Amino acid sequence: MATYTKEHEVAYYECDVNQTMTLPSLVSIAIKVSEEQSSLLQRDKTYIRNLGVTWVIVSYHITLQRLPYVGEKVTFSTEAKEYNKYFCYRYFWVHDKTGNELVKIEAVFALMGIEDRKLSRVSEEIIAPYESQKISKIKRYPRIGKIDHGKKQSYRVRFYDIDSNLHVNNAVYFNWVFDVLGFEFLTHYQPKELTIRFDKEVAYGQTVDSHYEILEEQSAVQSLHEIKIADTTNCEAMITWEKRS
Amino acid sequence: MATYTKEHEVAYYECDVNQTMTLPSLVSIAIKVSEEQSSLLQRDKTYIRNLGVTWVIVSYHITLQRLPYVGEKVTFSTEAKEYNKYFCYRYFWVHDKTGNELVKIEAVFALMGIEDRKLSRVSEEIIAPYESQKISKIKRYPRIGKIDHGKKQSYRVRFYDIDSNLHVNNAVYFNWVFDVLGFEFLTHYQPKELTIRFDKEVAYGQTVDSHYEILEEQSAVQSLHEIKIADTTNCEAMITWEKRS
């Protein structure tokens, strides 16, 4: 299978007050690394668009040993591991310089018709160079719980939030999901496991509500998230947290 | 004089829908390059903090031939050119691979006491390794006009907007200043000259109003900006624009 690896030195502007990388930055760099691999394999965006389709991210399942810190030299690796009729399973790993795994991202991608905005089958032509394994089953990730007694905060889509397709970039949802938890929480807890699913695109000009609920059970802290526009859910997430030492 | 240069390949997440670099990204990378130079000259943040002071950015005066585009390989160069009793004048240049100047940034820095938050004199100990020229006069940049008939939009400070000192990072002001102009304007005009002055820090938990006014006179388009909290002005900016071709 084709693995692609890129070194990365963590910049101060990719980090928050904890001096560790933000999730939006982490995910943005991961996607850049996967785009570089696709270009090397002659499957860049233009090639894909010429087939009338475009990649969309369905979900991420992220497990974190720890977040890379400012100035740290890490590697981002990626591999398009498996695919079935409609979904491609791409993995990412962030390792420190001695080879310890810091972060693992399991990403589910799908192809969407540019015109009809409908799911499109994964064709051999697109997938072959990645040497992915064809599987028949659909992989399942942890079920994201529903918010029972939530709070919310509004976020207006900003010009810099949108992609060239005029929809909000997936990395921005992490900003909405994390920001709503506030300074106290985000400086006392660090994420250990995160599942996020993108259900419906958000466009420029819209305002979303970032709903959340924090569940504490003995030492385990979990947060549930829903990004909604009125009654429509655009994105759901669930994060398991650990107290910072 | 000590010039420091770094290559940079423009990432998709540093660009907006125009496929060119955003000002927040441009300025963030420039600052990173200057921090690298300071580290090389043994004048990193820790060294400066141990003297009881910290660098603050007073203003930027930016002239743009064009913004770097996604995937472009450019160089960022910087030089701490001049200083006087209280201010240091650091220049940045972005060049394309054939050596054409794309962007020039003239930045004014000052040292502020960590305890008393007051301006501190520029000491020989701090400035010597940069081989800057000592000048007696205070450099003047274009006067930023006052808004006469403005509109405004509110921006709540987000967790990822703040620095390790708990104040809003200077790059975020560019987001507030640009975003308020909206999609139509930002996809039809490109910035040619920008002057921004940081008057008063904004802290986490605050909400600012981004005021603006667009002045059109024959073919010249200029925008005036004020970032305010109630009657206090935290930041002012003036941008000259050119119609995109």
Short mmCIF file of C-alpha atoms in Angstrom, two decimals:
data_model
loop_
_atom_site.label_atom_id
_atom_site.label_comp_id
_atom_site.label_asym_id
_atom_site.label_seq_id
_atom_site.Cartn_x
_atom_site.Cartn_y
_atom_site.Cartn_z
CA MET A 1 0.00 0.00 0.00
CA ALA A 2 1.15 3.50 -0.79
CA THR A 3 2.08 5.47 2.31
CA TYR A 4 3.12 9.09 1.99
CA THR A 5 5.04 10.92 4.74
CA LYS A 6 5.88 14.57 5.21
CA GLU A 7 7.88 16.32 7.90
CA HIS A 8 6.31 19.28 9.62
CA GLU A 9 7.61 21.78 12.15
CA VAL A 10 4.76 23.11 14.28
CA ALA A 11 4.42 26.91 13.91
CA TYR A 12 3.25 29.20 16.72
CA TYR A 13 0.21 30.22 14.66
CA GLU A 14 -0.93 26.59 14.50
CA CYS A 15 -1.11 26.48 18.31
CA ASP A 16 -3.41 27.86 20.99
CA VAL A 17 -2.66 29.20 24.48
CA ASN A 18 -1.82 25.67 25.62
CA GLN A 19 1.16 25.84 23.24
CA THR A 20 -0.09 22.76 21.42
CA MET A 21 -1.54 22.40 17.96
CA THR A 22 -5.18 23.25 17.38
CA LEU A 23 -7.44 20.65 15.78
CA PRO A 24 -8.23 22.94 12.80
CA SER A 25 -4.49 23.20 12.05
CA LEU A 26 -3.86 19.50 12.59
CA VAL A 27 -6.64 18.49 10.20
CA SER A 28 -5.70 21.14 7.60
CA ILE A 29 -2.13 19.87 7.43
CA ALA A 30 -3.31 16.25 7.24
CA ILE A 31 -5.50 17.11 4.25
CA LYS A 32 -2.62 18.95 2.59
CA VAL A 33 -0.44 15.84 2.98
CA SER A 34 -3.15 13.68 1.40
CA GLU A 35 -3.47 16.16 -1.48
CA GLU A 36 0.27 15.97 -2.06
CA GLN A 37 0.04 12.19 -2.25
CA SER A 38 -2.87 12.44 -4.70
CA SER A 39 -0.86 14.79 -6.91
CA LEU A 40 2.09 12.39 -6.91
CA LEU A 41 -0.27 9.61 -7.95
CA GLN A 42 -1.72 11.78 -10.73
CA ARG A 43 -5.06 12.00 -8.98
CA ASP A 44 -5.13 15.68 -8.07
CA LYS A 45 -8.26 17.82 -7.71
CA THR A 46 -8.35 18.78 -11.38
CA TYR A 47 -8.19 15.15 -12.50
CA ILE A 48 -11.05 14.26 -10.16
CA ARG A 49 -13.15 17.27 -11.19
CA ASN A 50 -12.71 16.37 -14.84
CA LEU A 51 -14.54 13.15 -14.02
CA GLY A 52 -17.47 15.25 -12.77
CA VAL A 53 -16.96 14.48 -9.09
CA THR A 54 -15.31 15.95 -6.03
CA TRP A 55 -14.10 14.49 -2.71
CA VAL A 56 -16.11 15.19 0.41
CA ILE A 57 -15.17 14.29 3.96
CA VAL A 58 -17.86 12.23 5.66
CA SER A 59 -16.31 11.82 9.11
CA TYR A 60 -13.16 11.76 11.18
CA HIS A 61 -12.37 9.47 14.08
CA ILE A 62 -9.33 10.81 15.90
CA THR A 63 -7.37 9.26 18.77
CA LEU A 64 -4.78 11.40 20.52
CA GLN A 65 -1.88 10.37 22.74
CA ARG A 66 -0.97 14.04 22.89
CA LEU A 67 -1.07 17.09 20.63
CA PRO A 68 2.20 18.23 19.01
CA TYR A 69 3.66 21.31 20.71
CA VAL A 70 4.93 24.56 19.24
CA GLY A 71 8.30 24.16 17.51
CA GLU A 72 8.12 20.35 17.57
CA LYS A 73 9.31 18.46 14.50
CA VAL A 74 6.78 15.78 13.65
CA THR A 75 5.87 13.66 10.64
CA PHE A 76 2.45 13.39 9.05
CA SER A 77 1.88 10.07 7.26
CA THR A 78 -1.13 8.97 5.29
CA GLU A 79 -2.43 5.90 3.53
CA ALA A 80 -5.68 5.33 1.62
CA LYS A 81 -6.17 1.97 3.29
CA GLU A 82 -9.54 0.57 2.24
CA TYR A 83 -12.58 1.35 0.15
CA ASN A 84 -15.99 -0.06 -0.62
CA LYS A 85 -18.71 0.89 -3.10
CA TYR A 86 -19.19 4.43 -1.80
CA PHE A 87 -16.60 5.14 0.87
CA CYS A 88 -12.82 5.45 1.06
CA TYR A 89 -11.02 4.98 4.36
CA ARG A 90 -7.90 7.09 4.64
CA TYR A 91 -5.68 6.98 7.71
CA PHE A 92 -3.30 9.62 9.00
CA TRP A 93 -0.67 9.35 11.72
CA VAL A 94 1.35 12.03 13.42
CA HIS A 95 4.61 10.77 14.93
CA ASP A 96 7.23 12.51 17.03
CA LYS A 97 10.89 12.39 16.01
CA THR A 98 11.54 9.18 17.95
CA GLY A 99 8.68 7.44 16.20
CA ASN A 100 6.01 7.57 18.90
CA GLU A 101 2.49 7.88 17.56
CA LEU A 102 0.93 11.12 18.82
CA VAL A 103 -2.27 11.24 16.80
CA LYS A 104 -4.18 8.83 14.58
CA ILE A 105 -6.92 10.02 12.25
CA GLU A 106 -9.30 7.67 10.48
CA ALA A 107 -11.05 9.67 7.78
CA VAL A 108 -14.00 8.58 5.67
CA PHE A 109 -14.17 10.18 2.23
CA ALA A 110 -16.78 9.92 -0.48
CA LEU A 111 -17.13 11.18 -4.02
CA MET A 112 -19.96 13.58 -4.82
CA GLY A 113 -21.27 14.57 -8.23
CA ILE A 114 -20.41 18.22 -8.92
CA GLU A 115 -23.73 18.78 -10.69
CA ASP A 116 -26.22 16.65 -8.77
CA ARG A 117 -24.46 16.84 -5.33
CA LYS A 118 -25.21 13.12 -4.90
CA LEU A 119 -22.93 10.32 -3.72
CA SER A 120 -21.04 8.76 -6.59
CA ARG A 121 -19.57 5.24 -6.72
CA VAL A 122 -15.83 4.90 -6.17
CA SER A 123 -14.42 4.05 -9.60
CA GLU A 124 -11.38 1.86 -10.26
CA GLU A 125 -9.92 4.67 -12.34
CA ILE A 126 -9.82 6.99 -9.36
CA ILE A 127 -8.78 4.53 -6.67
CA ALA A 128 -6.29 2.18 -8.39
CA PRO A 129 -3.04 4.15 -7.83
CA TYR A 130 -3.58 4.26 -4.06
CA GLU A 131 -3.33 0.43 -3.84
CA SER A 132 -6.20 0.41 -1.32
CA GLN A 133 -7.82 -2.81 -0.23
CA LYS A 134 -11.36 -3.34 -1.52
CA ILE A 135 -13.69 -4.32 1.31
CA SER A 136 -17.39 -5.10 1.20
CA LYS A 137 -18.50 -3.91 4.62
CA ILE A 138 -19.14 -0.36 5.75
CA LYS A 139 -16.93 0.54 8.70
CA ARG A 140 -18.65 1.75 11.84
CA TYR A 141 -17.32 4.36 14.22
CA PRO A 142 -18.54 5.22 17.74
CA ARG A 143 -22.16 6.36 17.73
CA ILE A 144 -22.42 10.05 18.54
CA GLY A 145 -24.84 10.59 21.42
CA LYS A 146 -27.69 13.10 21.19
CA ILE A 147 -27.65 16.27 23.25
CA ASP A 148 -30.16 16.18 26.05
CA HIS A 149 -29.68 19.45 27.94
CA GLY A 150 -27.47 21.59 25.81
CA LYS A 151 -26.26 25.16 25.61
CA LYS A 152 -25.42 26.99 22.40
CA GLN A 153 -23.52 29.84 20.81
CA SER A 154 -24.00 31.33 17.31
CA TYR A 155 -21.28 31.55 14.68
CA ARG A 156 -21.71 33.55 11.49
CA VAL A 157 -19.81 32.09 8.54
CA ARG A 158 -16.88 34.38 7.69
CA PHE A 159 -15.23 35.00 4.35
CA TYR A 160 -12.08 33.12 5.37
CA ASP A 161 -14.15 30.10 6.49
CA ILE A 162 -15.15 29.11 2.98
CA ASP A 163 -13.51 26.92 0.38
CA SER A 164 -13.26 27.56 -3.32
CA ASN A 165 -16.60 25.68 -3.61
CA LEU A 166 -18.19 28.41 -1.41
CA HIS A 167 -18.90 25.98 1.41
CA VAL A 168 -17.39 26.05 4.86
CA ASN A 169 -14.09 24.19 5.06
CA ASN A 170 -14.27 21.10 7.29
CA ALA A 171 -11.52 22.43 9.57
CA VAL A 172 -13.74 25.38 10.58
CA TYR A 173 -16.26 23.06 12.27
CA PHE A 174 -13.54 22.13 14.75
CA ASN A 175 -13.24 25.81 15.64
CA TRP A 176 -17.00 26.06 16.29
CA VAL A 177 -17.04 22.78 18.24
CA PHE A 178 -14.06 23.63 20.45
CA ASP A 179 -14.60 27.38 20.92
CA VAL A 180 -18.03 26.94 22.48
CA LEU A 181 -16.47 25.07 25.43
CA GLY A 182 -14.70 28.21 26.59
CA PHE A 183 -11.32 29.15 28.04
CA GLU A 184 -11.62 27.43 31.43
CA PHE A 185 -12.54 24.07 29.94
CA LEU A 186 -10.05 24.20 27.08
CA THR A 187 -7.12 25.04 29.35
CA HIS A 188 -8.00 22.32 31.90
CA TYR A 189 -8.87 19.42 29.61
CA GLN A 190 -7.26 17.91 26.54
CA PRO A 191 -8.99 15.78 23.89
CA LYS A 192 -8.22 12.05 23.83
CA GLU A 193 -10.74 10.77 21.31
CA LEU A 194 -12.95 12.60 18.86
CA THR A 195 -15.59 11.50 16.40
CA ILE A 196 -17.06 14.08 14.05
CA ARG A 197 -19.53 13.58 11.22
CA PHE A 198 -20.33 16.10 8.51
CA ASP A 199 -23.98 15.74 7.53
CA LYS A 200 -24.82 18.79 5.46
CA GLU A 201 -22.69 21.58 4.02
CA VAL A 202 -22.84 25.11 5.41
CA ALA A 203 -22.66 28.00 2.93
CA TYR A 204 -21.36 31.56 3.07
CA GLY A 205 -23.96 33.93 4.52
CA GLN A 206 -25.37 31.39 6.96
CA THR A 207 -25.18 31.46 10.75
CA VAL A 208 -24.91 28.20 12.68
CA ASP A 209 -25.64 27.37 16.29
CA SER A 210 -22.95 25.32 18.00
CA HIS A 211 -24.81 23.26 20.62
CA TYR A 212 -22.95 21.33 23.29
CA GLU A 213 -23.40 19.33 26.45
CA ILE A 214 -20.70 18.19 28.86
CA LEU A 215 -21.21 14.81 30.52
CA GLU A 216 -19.15 13.93 33.57
CA GLU A 217 -19.14 10.45 35.00
CA GLN A 218 -16.58 9.76 37.69
CA SER A 219 -13.27 10.66 36.06
CA ALA A 220 -14.54 10.46 32.48
CA VAL A 221 -15.52 13.69 30.76
CA GLN A 222 -17.27 13.65 27.43
CA SER A 223 -18.74 16.45 25.33
CA LEU A 224 -21.46 16.15 22.72
CA HIS A 225 -21.79 18.64 19.90
CA GLU A 226 -24.30 19.55 17.21
CA ILE A 227 -23.80 22.25 14.61
CA LYS A 228 -27.27 23.26 13.49
CA ILE A 229 -29.08 25.79 11.36
CA ALA A 230 -32.56 25.99 12.88
CA ASP A 231 -33.69 22.34 13.03
CA THR A 232 -31.24 20.98 10.49
CA THR A 233 -28.13 19.25 11.83
CA ASN A 234 -25.07 20.02 9.71
CA CYS A 235 -22.46 18.31 11.86
CA GLU A 236 -22.25 16.18 15.01
CA ALA A 237 -19.31 15.44 17.23
CA MET A 238 -18.38 13.62 20.41
CA ILE A 239 -15.15 14.20 22.32
CA THR A 240 -13.62 12.33 25.24
CA TRP A 241 -11.45 14.52 27.45
CA GLU A 242 -8.72 14.02 30.00
CA LYS A 243 -7.70 16.46 32.72
CA ARG A 244 -4.40 18.19 31.94
CA SER A 245 -1.63 17.41 34.39
CA MET B 1 22.72 44.45 8.16
CA ALA B 2 21.43 41.00 9.02
CA THR B 3 18.85 39.75 6.55
CA TYR B 4 17.16 36.42 7.11
CA THR B 5 15.34 34.55 4.34
CA LYS B 6 13.08 31.52 4.39
CA GLU B 7 11.38 29.64 1.57
CA HIS B 8 7.67 29.03 1.83
CA GLU B 9 5.25 27.03 -0.27
CA VAL B 10 1.76 28.51 -0.01
CA ALA B 11 -0.71 25.95 1.43
CA TYR B 12 -4.39 25.79 0.44
CA TYR B 13 -5.43 26.56 4.03
CA GLU B 14 -3.48 29.84 3.88
CA CYS B 15 -5.64 30.99 0.95
CA ASP B 16 -9.20 32.23 0.48
CA VAL B 17 -11.69 31.64 -2.35
CA ASN B 18 -9.58 33.88 -4.61
CA GLN B 19 -6.86 31.19 -4.38
CA THR B 20 -4.43 33.75 -3.00
CA MET B 21 -2.95 34.09 0.45
CA THR B 22 -4.98 35.75 3.18
CA LEU B 23 -3.49 38.68 5.06
CA PRO B 24 -3.72 36.85 8.43
CA SER B 25 -1.62 34.00 6.98
CA LEU B 26 0.83 36.34 5.29
CA VAL B 27 1.48 38.29 8.47
CA SER B 28 1.64 35.15 10.65
CA ILE B 29 4.34 33.65 8.46
CA ALA B 30 6.26 36.94 8.37
CA ILE B 31 6.29 37.02 12.18
CA LYS B 32 7.45 33.40 12.32
CA VAL B 33 10.35 34.26 10.02
CA SER B 34 11.35 37.18 12.25
CA GLU B 35 11.18 34.93 15.32
CA GLU B 36 13.47 32.45 13.60
CA GLN B 37 15.96 35.22 12.95
CA SER B 38 15.73 36.36 16.58
CA SER B 39 16.42 32.81 17.78
CA LEU B 40 19.46 32.56 15.52
CA LEU B 41 20.73 35.83 16.97
CA GLN B 42 20.14 34.56 20.53
CA ARG B 43 17.36 37.05 21.09
CA ASP B 44 14.39 34.72 21.31
CA LYS B 45 11.20 35.38 23.32
CA THR B 46 12.59 33.83 26.51
CA TYR B 47 15.70 36.01 26.39
CA ILE B 48 13.55 39.12 25.94
CA ARG B 49 11.09 38.12 28.68
CA ASN B 50 13.96 37.55 31.09
CA LEU B 51 14.73 41.25 30.66
CA GLY B 52 11.20 42.01 31.87
CA VAL B 53 9.87 43.15 28.49
CA THR B 54 7.99 41.78 25.51
CA TRP B 55 7.71 42.83 21.86
CA VAL B 56 4.48 44.44 20.71
CA ILE B 57 3.53 45.35 17.15
CA VAL B 58 2.60 49.01 16.83
CA SER B 59 1.70 49.13 13.13
CA TYR B 60 2.14 47.61 9.69
CA HIS B 61 2.41 49.42 6.41
CA ILE B 62 2.01 46.92 3.59
CA THR B 63 2.38 47.42 -0.16
CA LEU B 64 1.28 44.66 -2.47
CA GLN B 65 2.14 44.02 -6.10
CA ARG B 66 0.07 40.86 -5.84
CA LEU B 67 -0.72 38.21 -3.24
CA PRO B 68 1.06 34.83 -3.52
CA TYR B 69 -1.21 32.10 -4.91
CA VAL B 70 -1.91 28.60 -3.67
CA GLY B 71 1.01 26.23 -4.28
CA GLU B 72 3.39 29.05 -5.18
CA LYS B 73 6.96 28.83 -3.91
CA VAL B 74 7.97 32.18 -2.49
CA THR B 75 10.61 33.54 -0.12
CA PHE B 76 10.01 35.60 3.00
CA SER B 77 12.93 37.86 3.90
CA THR B 78 13.27 40.15 6.87
CA GLU B 79 15.64 42.74 8.23
CA ALA B 80 15.48 44.82 11.41
CA LYS B 81 16.53 47.93 9.54
CA GLU B 82 16.37 50.89 11.93
CA TYR B 83 15.54 51.83 15.48
CA ASN B 84 15.22 54.89 17.67
CA LYS B 85 14.66 55.40 21.38
CA TYR B 86 11.33 53.55 21.51
CA PHE B 87 10.64 51.99 18.12
CA CYS B 88 12.18 49.31 15.91
CA TYR B 89 11.52 49.28 12.17
CA ARG B 90 11.53 45.80 10.73
CA TYR B 91 10.98 45.16 7.03
CA PHE B 92 9.68 42.05 5.33
CA TRP B 93 9.62 41.17 1.66
CA VAL B 94 7.88 38.36 -0.17
CA HIS B 95 9.50 37.49 -3.50
CA ASP B 96 8.46 35.04 -6.21
CA LYS B 97 10.92 32.46 -7.49
CA THR B 98 12.28 34.77 -10.18
CA GLY B 99 13.00 37.48 -7.62
CA ASN B 100 10.06 39.80 -8.22
CA GLU B 101 8.88 41.60 -5.11
CA LEU B 102 5.26 40.65 -4.41
CA VAL B 103 4.72 42.17 -0.99
CA LYS B 104 6.61 44.58 1.24
CA ILE B 105 5.77 44.98 4.91
CA GLU B 106 7.15 47.77 7.06
CA ALA B 107 6.47 46.85 10.67
CA VAL B 108 6.93 49.04 13.73
CA PHE B 109 7.74 47.15 16.93
CA ALA B 110 8.12 48.41 20.47
CA LEU B 111 9.11 46.85 23.78
CA MET B 112 6.59 46.84 26.58
CA GLY B 113 7.21 46.12 30.28
CA ILE B 114 5.59 42.81 31.22
CA GLU B 115 4.57 44.16 34.64
CA ASP B 116 3.66 47.79 34.01
CA ARG B 117 2.49 47.37 30.34
CA LYS B 118 4.34 50.60 29.51
CA LEU B 119 6.65 51.36 26.59
CA SER B 120 10.24 50.50 27.39
CA ARG B 121 13.37 52.00 25.79
CA VAL B 122 15.13 49.90 23.17
CA SER B 123 18.32 48.70 24.85
CA GLU B 124 21.64 48.09 23.11
CA GLU B 125 21.69 44.61 24.64
CA ILE B 126 18.52 43.64 22.80
CA ILE B 127 19.15 45.37 19.49
CA ALA B 128 22.90 44.96 18.85
CA PRO B 129 22.90 41.55 17.08
CA TYR B 130 20.43 42.78 14.43
CA GLU B 131 22.95 45.37 13.17
CA SER B 132 20.14 47.90 12.78
CA GLN B 133 20.86 51.53 12.05
CA LYS B 134 20.19 53.92 14.92
CA ILE B 135 18.08 56.87 13.78
CA SER B 136 16.84 59.83 15.75
CA LYS B 137 13.57 60.56 14.00
CA ILE B 138 10.26 58.77 14.35
CA LYS B 139 9.10 57.41 10.99
CA ARG B 140 5.67 58.47 9.79
CA TYR B 141 3.26 56.36 7.81
CA PRO B 142 0.12 57.45 5.95
CA ARG B 143 -2.42 59.02 8.27
CA ILE B 144 -5.45 56.78 8.69
CA GLY B 145 -8.63 58.72 7.94
CA LYS B 146 -11.57 58.77 10.35
CA ILE B 147 -14.79 57.01 9.48
CA ASP B 148 -17.56 59.44 8.67
CA HIS B 149 -20.57 57.30 7.72
CA GLY B 150 -19.67 53.77 8.70
CA LYS B 151 -21.33 50.41 9.06
CA LYS B 152 -20.31 47.77 11.56
CA GLN B 153 -20.36 44.09 12.46
CA SER B 154 -19.64 42.47 15.83
CA TYR B 155 -16.94 39.85 16.44
CA ARG B 156 -16.69 37.93 19.69
CA VAL B 157 -13.12 36.96 20.58
CA ARG B 158 -12.71 33.20 20.17
CA PHE B 159 -10.42 30.83 22.03
CA TYR B 160 -8.17 30.34 19.00
CA ASP B 161 -7.85 34.12 18.52
CA ILE B 162 -5.72 34.61 21.61
CA ASP B 163 -2.00 34.41 22.21
CA SER B 164 -0.21 32.88 25.16
CA ASN B 165 -0.47 36.34 26.78
CA LEU B 166 -4.29 36.02 26.59
CA HIS B 167 -4.63 38.92 24.17
CA VAL B 168 -5.85 38.73 20.60
CA ASN B 169 -3.09 37.91 18.14
CA ASN B 170 -2.41 40.76 15.72
CA ALA B 171 -3.20 38.58 12.71
CA VAL B 172 -6.82 38.21 13.89
CA TYR B 173 -7.49 41.94 13.40
CA PHE B 174 -6.92 41.42 9.67
CA ASN B 175 -9.71 38.83 9.73
CA TRP B 176 -12.10 41.31 11.39
CA VAL B 177 -11.05 44.14 9.06
CA PHE B 178 -11.39 42.11 5.85
CA ASP B 179 -14.39 39.95 6.72
CA VAL B 180 -16.69 42.91 7.31
CA LEU B 181 -16.32 43.95 3.65
CA GLY B 182 -18.18 40.82 2.52
CA PHE B 183 -17.94 38.31 -0.29
CA GLU B 184 -18.86 40.56 -3.22
CA PHE B 185 -16.27 43.18 -2.37
CA LEU B 186 -13.49 40.73 -1.48
CA THR B 187 -13.88 38.77 -4.71
CA HIS B 188 -13.95 41.89 -6.90
CA TYR B 189 -11.18 43.95 -5.34
CA GLN B 190 -7.65 43.18 -4.21
CA PRO B 191 -5.61 45.17 -1.67
CA LYS B 192 -2.71 47.29 -2.97
CA GLU B 193 -1.70 49.24 0.11
CA LEU B 194 -2.63 48.78 3.75
CA THR B 195 -1.82 50.70 6.90
CA ILE B 196 -2.93 49.26 10.23
CA ARG B 197 -2.23 50.55 13.72
CA PHE B 198 -2.78 48.62 16.93
CA ASP B 199 -3.79 51.04 19.67
CA LYS B 200 -5.06 48.90 22.53
CA GLU B 201 -5.03 45.17 23.15
CA VAL B 202 -8.25 43.14 23.02
CA ALA B 203 -8.66 40.36 25.58
CA TYR B 204 -10.45 37.02 25.63
CA GLY B 205 -14.11 37.41 26.55
CA GLN B 206 -14.53 40.76 24.78
CA THR B 207 -16.61 41.52 21.70
CA VAL B 208 -15.40 44.12 19.23
CA ASP B 209 -17.24 46.10 16.59
CA SER B 210 -15.52 46.19 13.21
CA HIS B 211 -16.54 49.53 11.69
CA TYR B 212 -15.85 50.35 8.07
CA GLU B 213 -16.53 52.84 5.32
CA ILE B 214 -15.79 52.47 1.63
CA LEU B 215 -14.75 55.62 -0.24
CA GLU B 216 -14.86 55.64 -4.03
CA GLU B 217 -13.37 58.47 -6.00
CA GLN B 218 -13.16 57.91 -9.76
CA SER B 219 -11.22 54.67 -10.11
CA ALA B 220 -9.68 54.77 -6.63
CA VAL B 221 -11.32 52.71 -3.92
CA GLN B 222 -10.29 53.05 -0.32
CA SER B 223 -11.68 51.53 2.85
CA LEU B 224 -11.37 52.89 6.38
CA HIS B 225 -11.59 50.63 9.42
CA GLU B 226 -11.92 50.97 13.17
CA ILE B 227 -12.00 48.07 15.60
CA LYS B 228 -13.75 49.38 18.70
CA ILE B 229 -15.13 48.25 22.02
CA ALA B 230 -17.84 50.80 22.84
CA ASP B 231 -16.06 54.17 22.45
CA THR B 232 -12.53 52.87 22.73
CA THR B 233 -10.59 52.36 19.49
CA ASN B 234 -8.39 49.27 19.61
CA CYS B 235 -7.18 49.29 16.05
CA GLU B 236 -7.43 51.46 12.93
CA ALA B 237 -6.74 50.58 9.33
CA MET B 238 -6.86 52.05 5.84
CA ILE B 239 -6.72 49.98 2.66
CA THR B 240 -6.38 51.03 -0.97
CA TRP B 241 -8.00 48.59 -3.40
CA GLU B 242 -7.75 47.77 -7.08
CA LYS B 243 -10.39 46.05 -9.19
CA ARG B 244 -9.48 42.44 -10.00
CA SER B 245 -8.97 41.75 -13.66
#
